[in-house]
Amino acid sequence: MSSKSLLQKEVGDLKPLVEEIERYKKRNKNYEIKFVFFDEDNIFSIKPAKKKPKEIRVFINQIEKKWGNIQTVLIIGGDRVVPFYRLPNPCDDDDASVLSDNPYASRDDDFLIPERVCARIPDNKRIDFIIKQLNKSFIRFDKSFGMSAAVWREASKNVYKQIGDIKELKISPPTTSENFNSDWLENKDFLYFNLHGSAVSENWYGQQGNEYPVALKPSNISSATGFVASEACYGAYIVNKTEKNALSLRFLDQQDIIGFCGSTTIAYGPPAPPSGEADLIVKYLFEYLKQGLSVGEAFKNAKVDFARKMVRRHGFLDDDDQKTLLQFVLYGDPLLKLF
Amino acid sequence: MIEKKIIEKITKEVGKQFPEFKGVKPEVNEKKIPPQKEVYKKLSLEVSRETRTVFNFRFVKKVRMADNVRMNKILIVTTDKLGQIIKISQSK
């Protein structure tokens, strides 16, 4: 789903994309796929929607009434094309609201726990960028890469052990963007980052005490592969950004990166095991991807399992659990499988 | 309301476990969490009927990254009424 007029404004002529979507549908014959622009007449004869998240959500729900249950919603375009929902921030922190795609994944008005898969292919102001995402495939290497702020070493090991050897987890410091070897990101199935991030910076950071070195910068990424999960604050924040100043878009611009999961706002996690918040969502996501679920199903199931675990552990979802559920988004083709 | 001695105990414990927050005074908020019926329903769990009361101790410190970007580092300690720690979370 996308907006014809707004996507055109961002990337120009849409003909190559529409043609690519037809090829995508043929490649994914096992799925019944329909593509619609929400702002023009459509095959469902549903009144076009305006560029307002609530109207777009109503549009999706109306399609569902006519067509039957929708398993997956794939949004094509960034915030200027299909806006993120701006939801009230459950936490008392600097975020005025939480940018979220959860409402597009929810059939009812409780947006915390998704019923549908929802993923987004950002436009990055380039049509070739979108087309690239629809043409990706996964090559298995049986190796992973992980990087953690030194202060979260033990918490990160508890996540990374799902996908790799904890002895190989890079710790920052001493690892920084200056001694980072770009080859580390090649020929991997999973790339995991538990680092600091900021809305106003293109970098992610390590931490040891009061030292916060730059751990990863866009130029460190040259030929990465696999699926990326980042727990950094604003790791998936893409508003008014491109691959030059957003690591998420930089990763997705690589032909062999098949998806990116991260947070749109300030994220939280425990300083040590057991895993909670961002750590736990990513941990469950890795588990499901390794079981052979599609990227989208794995992401949705990770959120449901996260909520169930937190309710069982504490009896409720507290403010930061709720924010975690809302803020994590999935970028890329949700139908791809890693195994 | 939470007793002053509990606030002092948590503040001291945070300073010990997380030296970077030593000397930072927390903002303490009481949170009443009503039964989250919709959440329980979606998760097919038996609905909890009680309203839970927890306390959030929020420690905030301004930090500067190596490239001069500034950010607020947040540490949240969640406790019950007696000051027992339920969980500790940090901003990423």
JSON list of N, CA and C in Angstrom, two decimals, chain A residues 76-109:
[
{"chain": "A", "resi": 76, "resn": "ILE", "atom": "N", "xyz": [4.62, 1.06, 1.50]},
{"chain": "A", "resi": 76, "resn": "ILE", "atom": "CA", "xyz": [5.73, 1.50, 0.65]},
{"chain": "A", "resi": 76, "resn": "ILE", "atom": "C", "xyz": [5.83, 3.01, 0.75]},
{"chain": "A", "resi": 77, "resn": "GLY", "atom": "N", "xyz": [6.94, 3.46, 1.28]},
{"chain": "A", "resi": 77, "resn": "GLY", "atom": "CA", "xyz": [7.17, 4.89, 1.45]},
{"chain": "A", "resi": 77, "resn": "GLY", "atom": "C", "xyz": [7.52, 5.23, 2.88]},
{"chain": "A", "resi": 78, "resn": "GLY", "atom": "N", "xyz": [8.16, 6.35, 3.02]},
{"chain": "A", "resi": 78, "resn": "GLY", "atom": "CA", "xyz": [8.54, 6.82, 4.35]},
{"chain": "A", "resi": 78, "resn": "GLY", "atom": "C", "xyz": [7.42, 7.62, 5.00]},
{"chain": "A", "resi": 79, "resn": "ASP", "atom": "N", "xyz": [7.78, 8.40, 6.00]},
{"chain": "A", "resi": 79, "resn": "ASP", "atom": "CA", "xyz": [6.80, 9.12, 6.80]},
{"chain": "A", "resi": 79, "resn": "ASP", "atom": "C", "xyz": [6.03, 10.17, 5.99]},
{"chain": "A", "resi": 80, "resn": "ARG", "atom": "N", "xyz": [6.64, 10.71, 4.96]},
{"chain": "A", "resi": 80, "resn": "ARG", "atom": "CA", "xyz": [5.95, 11.72, 4.14]},
{"chain": "A", "resi": 80, "resn": "ARG", "atom": "C", "xyz": [4.92, 11.10, 3.20]},
{"chain": "A", "resi": 81, "resn": "VAL", "atom": "N", "xyz": [5.02, 9.79, 3.01]},
{"chain": "A", "resi": 81, "resn": "VAL", "atom": "CA", "xyz": [4.13, 9.10, 2.07]},
{"chain": "A", "resi": 81, "resn": "VAL", "atom": "C", "xyz": [2.99, 8.40, 2.83]},
{"chain": "A", "resi": 82, "resn": "VAL", "atom": "N", "xyz": [3.39, 7.54, 3.74]},
{"chain": "A", "resi": 82, "resn": "VAL", "atom": "CA", "xyz": [2.43, 6.89, 4.65]},
{"chain": "A", "resi": 82, "resn": "VAL", "atom": "C", "xyz": [2.93, 7.21, 6.06]},
{"chain": "A", "resi": 83, "resn": "PRO", "atom": "N", "xyz": [2.33, 8.20, 6.70]},
{"chain": "A", "resi": 83, "resn": "PRO", "atom": "CA", "xyz": [2.90, 8.67, 7.97]},
{"chain": "A", "resi": 83, "resn": "PRO", "atom": "C", "xyz": [2.86, 7.60, 9.07]},
{"chain": "A", "resi": 84, "resn": "PHE", "atom": "N", "xyz": [3.90, 7.62, 9.88]},
{"chain": "A", "resi": 84, "resn": "PHE", "atom": "CA", "xyz": [3.83, 6.83, 11.12]},
{"chain": "A", "resi": 84, "resn": "PHE", "atom": "C", "xyz": [2.71, 7.42, 11.97]},
{"chain": "A", "resi": 85, "resn": "TYR", "atom": "N", "xyz": [2.08, 6.56, 12.76]},
{"chain": "A", "resi": 85, "resn": "TYR", "atom": "CA", "xyz": [1.19, 7.07, 13.80]},
{"chain": "A", "resi": 85, "resn": "TYR", "atom": "C", "xyz": [2.04, 7.81, 14.83]},
{"chain": "A", "resi": 86, "resn": "ARG", "atom": "N", "xyz": [1.52, 8.90, 15.36]},
{"chain": "A", "resi": 86, "resn": "ARG", "atom": "CA", "xyz": [2.15, 9.58, 16.50]},
{"chain": "A", "resi": 86, "resn": "ARG", "atom": "C", "xyz": [1.30, 9.22, 17.73]},
{"chain": "A", "resi": 87, "resn": "LEU", "atom": "N", "xyz": [1.75, 8.25, 18.48]},
{"chain": "A", "resi": 87, "resn": "LEU", "atom": "CA", "xyz": [0.97, 7.78, 19.63]},
{"chain": "A", "resi": 87, "resn": "LEU", "atom": "C", "xyz": [1.47, 8.44, 20.92]},
{"chain": "A", "resi": 88, "resn": "PRO", "atom": "N", "xyz": [0.58, 8.58, 21.90]},
{"chain": "A", "resi": 88, "resn": "PRO", "atom": "CA", "xyz": [1.03, 9.15, 23.18]},
{"chain": "A", "resi": 88, "resn": "PRO", "atom": "C", "xyz": [2.18, 8.32, 23.76]},
{"chain": "A", "resi": 89, "resn": "ASN", "atom": "N", "xyz": [3.18, 9.00, 24.28]},
{"chain": "A", "resi": 89, "resn": "ASN", "atom": "CA", "xyz": [4.35, 8.30, 24.83]},
{"chain": "A", "resi": 89, "resn": "ASN", "atom": "C", "xyz": [4.02, 7.79, 26.24]},
{"chain": "A", "resi": 90, "resn": "PRO", "atom": "N", "xyz": [4.04, 6.48, 26.44]},
{"chain": "A", "resi": 90, "resn": "PRO", "atom": "CA", "xyz": [3.73, 5.96, 27.78]},
{"chain": "A", "resi": 90, "resn": "PRO", "atom": "C", "xyz": [4.81, 6.32, 28.81]},
{"chain": "A", "resi": 91, "resn": "CYS", "atom": "N", "xyz": [6.01, 6.63, 28.33]},
{"chain": "A", "resi": 91, "resn": "CYS", "atom": "CA", "xyz": [7.13, 6.89, 29.24]},
{"chain": "A", "resi": 91, "resn": "CYS", "atom": "C", "xyz": [7.34, 8.37, 29.46]},
{"chain": "A", "resi": 92, "resn": "ASP", "atom": "N", "xyz": [7.93, 8.67, 30.61]},
{"chain": "A", "resi": 92, "resn": "ASP", "atom": "CA", "xyz": [8.26, 10.05, 30.92]},
{"chain": "A", "resi": 92, "resn": "ASP", "atom": "C", "xyz": [9.68, 10.33, 30.43]},
{"chain": "A", "resi": 93, "resn": "ASP", "atom": "N", "xyz": [9.81, 10.56, 29.12]},
{"chain": "A", "resi": 93, "resn": "ASP", "atom": "CA", "xyz": [11.13, 10.88, 28.58]},
{"chain": "A", "resi": 93, "resn": "ASP", "atom": "C", "xyz": [10.99, 11.98, 27.53]},
{"chain": "A", "resi": 94, "resn": "ASP", "atom": "N", "xyz": [12.03, 12.21, 26.76]},
{"chain": "A", "resi": 94, "resn": "ASP", "atom": "CA", "xyz": [12.05, 13.38, 25.88]},
{"chain": "A", "resi": 94, "resn": "ASP", "atom": "C", "xyz": [11.24, 13.23, 24.59]},
{"chain": "A", "resi": 95, "resn": "ASP", "atom": "N", "xyz": [10.68, 12.06, 24.33]},
{"chain": "A", "resi": 95, "resn": "ASP", "atom": "CA", "xyz": [9.90, 11.88, 23.11]},
{"chain": "A", "resi": 95, "resn": "ASP", "atom": "C", "xyz": [8.49, 12.47, 23.28]},
{"chain": "A", "resi": 96, "resn": "ALA", "atom": "N", "xyz": [8.14, 13.41, 22.40]},
{"chain": "A", "resi": 96, "resn": "ALA", "atom": "CA", "xyz": [6.80, 14.01, 22.48]},
{"chain": "A", "resi": 96, "resn": "ALA", "atom": "C", "xyz": [5.73, 12.98, 22.16]},
{"chain": "A", "resi": 97, "resn": "SER", "atom": "N", "xyz": [6.05, 12.05, 21.27]},
{"chain": "A", "resi": 97, "resn": "SER", "atom": "CA", "xyz": [5.13, 10.97, 20.91]},
{"chain": "A", "resi": 97, "resn": "SER", "atom": "C", "xyz": [5.95, 9.78, 20.44]},
{"chain": "A", "resi": 98, "resn": "VAL", "atom": "N", "xyz": [5.28, 8.67, 20.23]},
{"chain": "A", "resi": 98, "resn": "VAL", "atom": "CA", "xyz": [5.98, 7.48, 19.73]},
{"chain": "A", "resi": 98, "resn": "VAL", "atom": "C", "xyz": [5.57, 7.25, 18.29]},
{"chain": "A", "resi": 99, "resn": "LEU", "atom": "N", "xyz": [6.54, 7.28, 17.39]},
{"chain": "A", "resi": 99, "resn": "LEU", "atom": "CA", "xyz": [6.26, 6.97, 15.98]},
{"chain": "A", "resi": 99, "resn": "LEU", "atom": "C", "xyz": [6.08, 5.46, 15.87]},
{"chain": "A", "resi": 100, "resn": "SER", "atom": "N", "xyz": [4.94, 5.06, 15.32]},
{"chain": "A", "resi": 100, "resn": "SER", "atom": "CA", "xyz": [4.63, 3.63, 15.33]},
{"chain": "A", "resi": 100, "resn": "SER", "atom": "C", "xyz": [3.86, 3.20, 14.08]},
{"chain": "A", "resi": 101, "resn": "ASP", "atom": "N", "xyz": [4.10, 1.95, 13.68]},
{"chain": "A", "resi": 101, "resn": "ASP", "atom": "CA", "xyz": [3.28, 1.33, 12.63]},
{"chain": "A", "resi": 101, "resn": "ASP", "atom": "C", "xyz": [2.30, 0.32, 13.23]},
{"chain": "A", "resi": 102, "resn": "ASN", "atom": "N", "xyz": [2.34, 0.17, 14.56]},
{"chain": "A", "resi": 102, "resn": "ASN", "atom": "CA", "xyz": [1.46, -0.82, 15.20]},
{"chain": "A", "resi": 102, "resn": "ASN", "atom": "C", "xyz": [-0.03, -0.65, 14.86]},
{"chain": "A", "resi": 103, "resn": "PRO", "atom": "N", "xyz": [-0.55, 0.58, 14.80]},
{"chain": "A", "resi": 103, "resn": "PRO", "atom": "CA", "xyz": [-1.99, 0.69, 14.51]},
{"chain": "A", "resi": 103, "resn": "PRO", "atom": "C", "xyz": [-2.38, 0.08, 13.15]},
{"chain": "A", "resi": 104, "resn": "TYR", "atom": "N", "xyz": [-1.45, 0.11, 12.19]},
{"chain": "A", "resi": 104, "resn": "TYR", "atom": "CA", "xyz": [-1.74, -0.50, 10.89]},
{"chain": "A", "resi": 104, "resn": "TYR", "atom": "C", "xyz": [-1.76, -2.03, 11.00]},
{"chain": "A", "resi": 105, "resn": "ALA", "atom": "N", "xyz": [-1.20, -2.53, 12.10]},
{"chain": "A", "resi": 105, "resn": "ALA", "atom": "CA", "xyz": [-1.15, -3.99, 12.32]},
{"chain": "A", "resi": 105, "resn": "ALA", "atom": "C", "xyz": [-2.26, -4.45, 13.24]},
{"chain": "A", "resi": 106, "resn": "SER", "atom": "N", "xyz": [-3.07, -3.51, 13.73]},
{"chain": "A", "resi": 106, "resn": "SER", "atom": "CA", "xyz": [-4.10, -3.87, 14.72]},
{"chain": "A", "resi": 106, "resn": "SER", "atom": "C", "xyz": [-5.50, -3.78, 14.14]},
{"chain": "A", "resi": 107, "resn": "ARG", "atom": "N", "xyz": [-6.30, -4.78, 14.44]},
{"chain": "A", "resi": 107, "resn": "ARG", "atom": "CA", "xyz": [-7.69, -4.75, 13.97]},
{"chain": "A", "resi": 107, "resn": "ARG", "atom": "C", "xyz": [-8.57, -3.96, 14.92]},
{"chain": "A", "resi": 108, "resn": "ASP", "atom": "N", "xyz": [-8.20, -3.93, 16.20]},
{"chain": "A", "resi": 108, "resn": "ASP", "atom": "CA", "xyz": [-9.02, -3.19, 17.16]},
{"chain": "A", "resi": 108, "resn": "ASP", "atom": "C", "xyz": [-8.25, -1.94, 17.63]},
{"chain": "A", "resi": 109, "resn": "ASP", "atom": "N", "xyz": [-8.80, -1.28, 18.63]},
{"chain": "A", "resi": 109, "resn": "ASP", "atom": "CA", "xyz": [-8.17, -0.03, 19.06]},
{"chain": "A", "resi": 109, "resn": "ASP", "atom": "C", "xyz": [-7.12, -0.21, 20.15]}
]
